[in-house]
Coordinates of C-alpha atoms in Angstrom, one line a residue:
M9 CA -18.4 -21.9 -36.0
T10 CA -21.3 -19.7 -37.0
S11 CA -24.7 -21.5 -36.8
S12 CA -26.5 -22.0 -40.0
S13 CA -29.4 -19.9 -38.8
A14 CA -27.1 -16.9 -38.9
L15 CA -26.9 -17.2 -42.7
P16 CA -29.6 -15.8 -44.9
D17 CA -31.6 -18.4 -46.9
R18 CA -29.6 -19.7 -49.9
A19 CA -26.6 -17.5 -49.0
G20 CA -24.2 -20.3 -49.7
R21 CA -25.8 -21.1 -53.1
H22 CA -25.7 -17.4 -54.1
C23 CA -22.0 -17.3 -53.1
H24 CA -21.3 -20.4 -55.1
N25 CA -23.1 -19.1 -58.1
V26 CA -20.7 -16.1 -58.4
L27 CA -17.6 -18.1 -57.3
N28 CA -18.0 -20.8 -59.9
P29 CA -17.4 -18.7 -63.0
F30 CA -14.0 -17.8 -61.8
H31 CA -13.1 -21.4 -61.6
S32 CA -14.8 -22.6 -64.8
A33 CA -13.8 -19.8 -67.3
H34 CA -10.5 -21.6 -68.2
Y35 CA -12.5 -24.6 -69.6
F36 CA -13.7 -22.4 -72.4
A37 CA -10.4 -20.5 -72.9
P38 CA -7.9 -21.1 -75.8
E39 CA -5.1 -21.0 -73.3
L40 CA -6.1 -24.3 -71.8
G41 CA -6.3 -26.0 -75.2
A42 CA -2.9 -24.6 -76.2
E43 CA -1.3 -25.9 -72.9
M44 CA -2.8 -29.3 -73.3
A45 CA -1.8 -29.5 -76.9
G46 CA 1.7 -28.8 -75.8
L47 CA 1.5 -32.0 -73.8
G48 CA 0.2 -34.0 -76.7
V49 CA -3.4 -33.9 -75.4
N50 CA -5.9 -32.5 -77.9
G51 CA -9.6 -31.7 -78.1
R52 CA -12.0 -33.0 -75.4
A53 CA -9.3 -35.0 -73.8
G54 CA -7.9 -31.8 -72.5
Y55 CA -10.9 -31.2 -70.3
F56 CA -11.0 -34.8 -69.0
V57 CA -7.3 -34.8 -68.0
S58 CA -7.2 -31.3 -66.7
R59 CA -10.1 -31.8 -64.3
S60 CA -9.2 -35.4 -63.3
A61 CA -5.5 -34.9 -62.9
P62 CA -5.6 -34.3 -59.1
M63 CA -6.9 -37.9 -58.9
G64 CA -3.8 -39.3 -60.7
V65 CA -3.9 -41.5 -63.8
V66 CA -7.5 -42.7 -63.8
G67 CA -9.5 -44.3 -66.4
P68 CA -12.9 -43.6 -68.0
G69 CA -14.8 -45.4 -65.3
T70 CA -13.6 -43.1 -62.5
V71 CA -14.1 -40.0 -64.7
A72 CA -17.7 -41.0 -65.6
A73 CA -18.5 -41.6 -61.9
T74 CA -17.1 -38.3 -60.7
F75 CA -18.1 -36.1 -63.7
Y76 CA -21.6 -37.8 -63.9
S77 CA -23.2 -36.1 -66.9
F78 CA -20.8 -37.3 -69.6
K79 CA -21.4 -40.4 -71.6
Y80 CA -18.9 -43.1 -70.6
E81 CA -18.2 -44.0 -74.3
L82 CA -17.2 -40.4 -75.0
I83 CA -14.7 -40.4 -72.1
A84 CA -13.4 -43.8 -73.1
E85 CA -12.5 -42.4 -76.5
H86 CA -9.9 -40.3 -74.8
L87 CA -8.9 -42.1 -71.6
P88 CA -6.6 -43.7 -70.7
Q89 CA -5.0 -43.1 -74.0
A90 CA -4.3 -39.4 -73.2
W91 CA -2.2 -40.4 -70.2
R92 CA 0.3 -42.1 -72.5
S93 CA 1.4 -38.6 -73.7
T94 CA 1.7 -36.9 -70.3
T95 CA 1.5 -37.1 -66.5
P96 CA -0.9 -35.7 -63.9
Q97 CA 1.8 -33.4 -62.6
A98 CA 2.6 -32.0 -66.0
V99 CA -1.1 -31.4 -66.6
L100 CA -1.6 -29.6 -63.2
E101 CA 1.3 -27.3 -64.0
A102 CA 0.0 -26.6 -67.5
R103 CA -3.5 -26.0 -66.1
L104 CA -2.3 -23.4 -63.7
R105 CA -0.3 -21.6 -66.4
A106 CA -3.5 -21.6 -68.6
V107 CA -5.6 -20.2 -65.7
D108 CA -3.0 -17.5 -65.1
A109 CA -2.9 -16.5 -68.8
T110 CA -6.7 -16.7 -69.1
L111 CA -7.3 -14.4 -66.1
H112 CA -4.7 -11.9 -67.2
R113 CA -6.4 -11.7 -70.6
L114 CA -9.9 -11.4 -69.3
L115 CA -9.4 -9.3 -66.2
G116 CA -6.1 -7.6 -66.6
A117 CA -3.1 -7.3 -64.2
E118 CA -4.6 -4.4 -62.3
A119 CA -7.6 -6.5 -61.2
L120 CA -5.5 -9.5 -60.4
E121 CA -3.1 -7.5 -58.2
S122 CA -5.9 -5.5 -56.5
P123 CA -6.6 -5.5 -52.7
E124 CA -10.1 -6.9 -53.6
M125 CA -8.5 -10.0 -55.2
A126 CA -6.3 -10.6 -52.2
E127 CA -9.4 -10.2 -49.9
A128 CA -11.5 -12.5 -52.0
A129 CA -8.7 -15.2 -51.9
K130 CA -8.4 -14.9 -48.1
L131 CA -12.2 -15.2 -47.6
A132 CA -12.6 -18.1 -50.0
L133 CA -9.7 -20.0 -48.5
R134 CA -11.2 -19.5 -45.1
A135 CA -14.4 -21.0 -46.3
T136 CA -12.6 -24.1 -47.6
E137 CA -11.5 -24.8 -44.1
G138 CA -15.1 -26.0 -43.5
C139 CA -15.1 -28.5 -46.3
T140 CA -15.0 -32.2 -45.7
R141 CA -13.3 -35.0 -47.7
H142 CA -15.5 -38.0 -47.1
A143 CA -17.6 -39.2 -50.1
R144 CA -16.3 -36.2 -52.1
P145 CA -13.7 -37.6 -54.5
L146 CA -13.1 -34.6 -56.7
Y147 CA -13.0 -32.2 -53.8
A148 CA -10.7 -34.4 -51.8
A149 CA -8.2 -34.8 -54.7
H150 CA -8.1 -31.1 -55.3
A151 CA -7.7 -30.4 -51.6
D152 CA -4.4 -32.3 -51.6
L153 CA -2.9 -29.7 -54.0
P154 CA -0.8 -26.8 -52.7
V155 CA -2.3 -23.4 -52.5
P156 CA -0.7 -21.1 -55.2
D157 CA 1.2 -18.0 -53.9
A158 CA -0.3 -15.4 -56.3
P159 CA -3.6 -14.1 -54.8
H160 CA -5.6 -14.6 -58.1
L161 CA -4.4 -18.2 -58.4
A162 CA -5.1 -18.8 -54.7
Y163 CA -8.6 -17.4 -55.2
W164 CA -9.0 -19.7 -58.3
H165 CA -7.8 -22.6 -56.2
A166 CA -10.3 -21.9 -53.4
A167 CA -13.1 -21.4 -55.9
T168 CA -12.2 -24.8 -57.4
L169 CA -12.3 -26.5 -54.0
L170 CA -15.7 -24.9 -53.2
R171 CA -17.1 -25.8 -56.7
E172 CA -16.0 -29.4 -56.5
H173 CA -17.2 -29.7 -52.9
R174 CA -20.7 -28.6 -53.9
G175 CA -20.6 -30.7 -57.0
D176 CA -19.7 -33.9 -55.2
G177 CA -22.7 -33.3 -52.9
H178 CA -25.0 -32.5 -55.8
L179 CA -24.2 -35.9 -57.3
V180 CA -25.5 -37.5 -54.1
A181 CA -28.7 -35.5 -54.5
L182 CA -29.1 -36.6 -58.1
L183 CA -28.7 -40.3 -57.2
D184 CA -31.2 -39.9 -54.4
A185 CA -33.7 -38.3 -56.9
E186 CA -33.1 -41.3 -59.2
L187 CA -32.0 -39.2 -62.1
D188 CA -29.5 -40.7 -64.4
P189 CA -26.8 -38.5 -66.1
L190 CA -28.9 -37.5 -69.1
E191 CA -32.1 -37.1 -67.1
A192 CA -30.2 -34.8 -64.8
L193 CA -29.1 -32.7 -67.8
V194 CA -32.6 -32.6 -69.3
T195 CA -34.3 -31.5 -66.1
H196 CA -31.7 -28.8 -65.5
T197 CA -32.2 -27.5 -69.0
A198 CA -36.0 -27.6 -68.6
S199 CA -35.6 -25.5 -65.4
G200 CA -34.1 -22.7 -67.5
R201 CA -30.7 -22.9 -65.8
G202 CA -28.7 -25.4 -67.7
M203 CA -27.1 -25.3 -71.1
N204 CA -29.4 -25.8 -74.1
Y205 CA -30.0 -29.2 -75.8
R206 CA -27.7 -28.3 -78.6
G207 CA -24.9 -27.7 -76.1
I208 CA -25.6 -31.0 -74.3
L209 CA -25.4 -32.9 -77.6
A210 CA -22.2 -31.1 -78.6
T211 CA -20.3 -31.5 -75.3
R212 CA -21.6 -34.5 -73.3
G213 CA -21.5 -37.4 -75.9
W214 CA -25.2 -38.2 -76.0
S215 CA -27.2 -38.7 -79.2
Q216 CA -30.5 -37.1 -80.1
E217 CA -32.1 -40.6 -79.8
E218 CA -30.8 -40.9 -76.2
L219 CA -31.9 -37.4 -75.4
T220 CA -35.4 -38.1 -76.7
A221 CA -35.6 -41.4 -74.7
A222 CA -34.6 -39.5 -71.5
Q223 CA -37.3 -37.0 -72.1
E224 CA -39.8 -39.8 -72.6
R225 CA -38.7 -41.5 -69.3
L226 CA -39.2 -38.2 -67.5
R227 CA -42.6 -37.7 -69.0
G228 CA -43.4 -41.2 -67.8
R229 CA -42.5 -40.1 -64.3
G230 CA -44.7 -37.0 -64.6
L231 CA -41.7 -34.7 -64.5
L232 CA -41.9 -33.3 -68.0
D233 CA -45.0 -32.3 -69.9
G234 CA -45.7 -32.8 -73.6
A235 CA -43.8 -29.6 -74.5
D236 CA -40.8 -30.9 -72.5
E237 CA -41.2 -28.3 -69.9
L238 CA -41.1 -29.2 -66.2
T239 CA -44.4 -30.1 -64.7
E240 CA -45.2 -29.0 -61.1
A241 CA -43.7 -32.3 -59.9
G242 CA -40.6 -31.7 -62.0
A243 CA -40.2 -28.2 -60.7
T244 CA -40.6 -29.4 -57.1
L245 CA -38.0 -32.1 -57.7
R246 CA -35.4 -29.6 -59.0
K247 CA -36.1 -27.3 -56.0
D248 CA -35.7 -30.3 -53.7
L249 CA -32.4 -31.1 -55.4
E250 CA -31.1 -27.7 -54.8
R251 CA -32.2 -27.6 -51.2
T252 CA -30.5 -31.0 -50.6
T253 CA -27.3 -29.7 -52.3
D254 CA -27.4 -26.6 -50.2
R255 CA -27.7 -28.6 -47.0
L256 CA -24.8 -30.9 -48.0
D257 CA -22.7 -27.9 -48.9
R258 CA -23.5 -25.6 -45.9
A259 CA -20.4 -26.3 -43.9
P260 CA -17.9 -24.0 -45.7
Y261 CA -20.3 -21.1 -45.6
E262 CA -21.2 -21.7 -41.9
H263 CA -17.5 -21.7 -41.2
L264 CA -17.0 -18.4 -43.0
G265 CA -20.0 -16.8 -41.3
A266 CA -22.7 -14.5 -42.5
A267 CA -20.6 -11.4 -42.8
G268 CA -17.8 -13.2 -44.6
V269 CA -20.2 -14.9 -47.0
A270 CA -21.9 -11.6 -47.8
R271 CA -18.5 -9.9 -48.5
L272 CA -17.2 -12.8 -50.6
T273 CA -20.4 -12.8 -52.6
E274 CA -20.0 -9.1 -53.3
L275 CA -16.4 -9.5 -54.4
A276 CA -16.9 -12.7 -56.4
G277 CA -20.0 -11.2 -58.1
A278 CA -17.9 -8.2 -59.3
F279 CA -15.2 -10.5 -60.7
A280 CA -17.8 -12.8 -62.3
G281 CA -19.5 -9.9 -63.9
R282 CA -16.3 -8.7 -65.5
L283 CA -15.6 -12.2 -66.8
M284 CA -19.0 -12.3 -68.4
E285 CA -18.5 -8.9 -69.9
A286 CA -15.2 -10.1 -71.3
G287 CA -16.9 -13.0 -73.1
A288 CA -15.4 -15.7 -71.0
F289 CA -18.3 -18.1 -71.8
P290 CA -19.8 -19.1 -75.2
A291 CA -23.3 -17.8 -75.4
S292 CA -24.2 -20.5 -78.0
L293 CA -24.2 -23.1 -75.2
F294 CA -26.7 -21.3 -73.1
D295 CA -28.9 -19.3 -75.5
K296 CA -32.5 -20.4 -75.8
E297 CA -33.0 -22.6 -78.8

């Protein structure tokens, strides 16, 4: 295994940042909604069942714990009711069909069948060999799934594993920083990296009153100023969160090694750029308000 000192600073984070769009594009795609609707699962329930399906038939408590930033009551509006219409296996098969269709629409067959896609899949899968299951429920559940045969789906599978591995570790860092789900969202938005407040209210189930109360709590801790921007202490906390997440997520990138990480970042960045150009993500969630 390559030592962590061989990797440039934040190399794993940079690689994750360009891998993640390849995984997450399907959440915003009409193909996923259509596939879920075909199973009798509509609206927000489609996201909850599609991401949690590797864990089996789970209720709102498990999803709230592992997704972190969603309000429990929003999840409980959809689970476990949605599981009366379908099964985890059916959802997993439908999700993969949706991913396949989404990537074909956004990138085209030539890109999906390219040598670069096959190389990206090989590198990303090699990185996943360094992941660990303990205390990582979403990653561990996804790691039990078979690797798809098609290179673009294998790459998507590996990107999913790496995304959930980092995400599980990030939740540990959020707990250690004593940020509740909404406070975590607010500080991320205030850092300039998260979705805007309109997007938070539209997708996570929180009310404006709850958002305002979270901002007030953060001001009381000296993390937000009167304009709801991060104070110096708040900016330091967010930097510390990312450093902790990087440390907890270093194993897959150490395993791949500096040269492999650099090449995977290059390949993943090119695919992510094409997804952005194709309009894979709604700008309204991330535009400044």
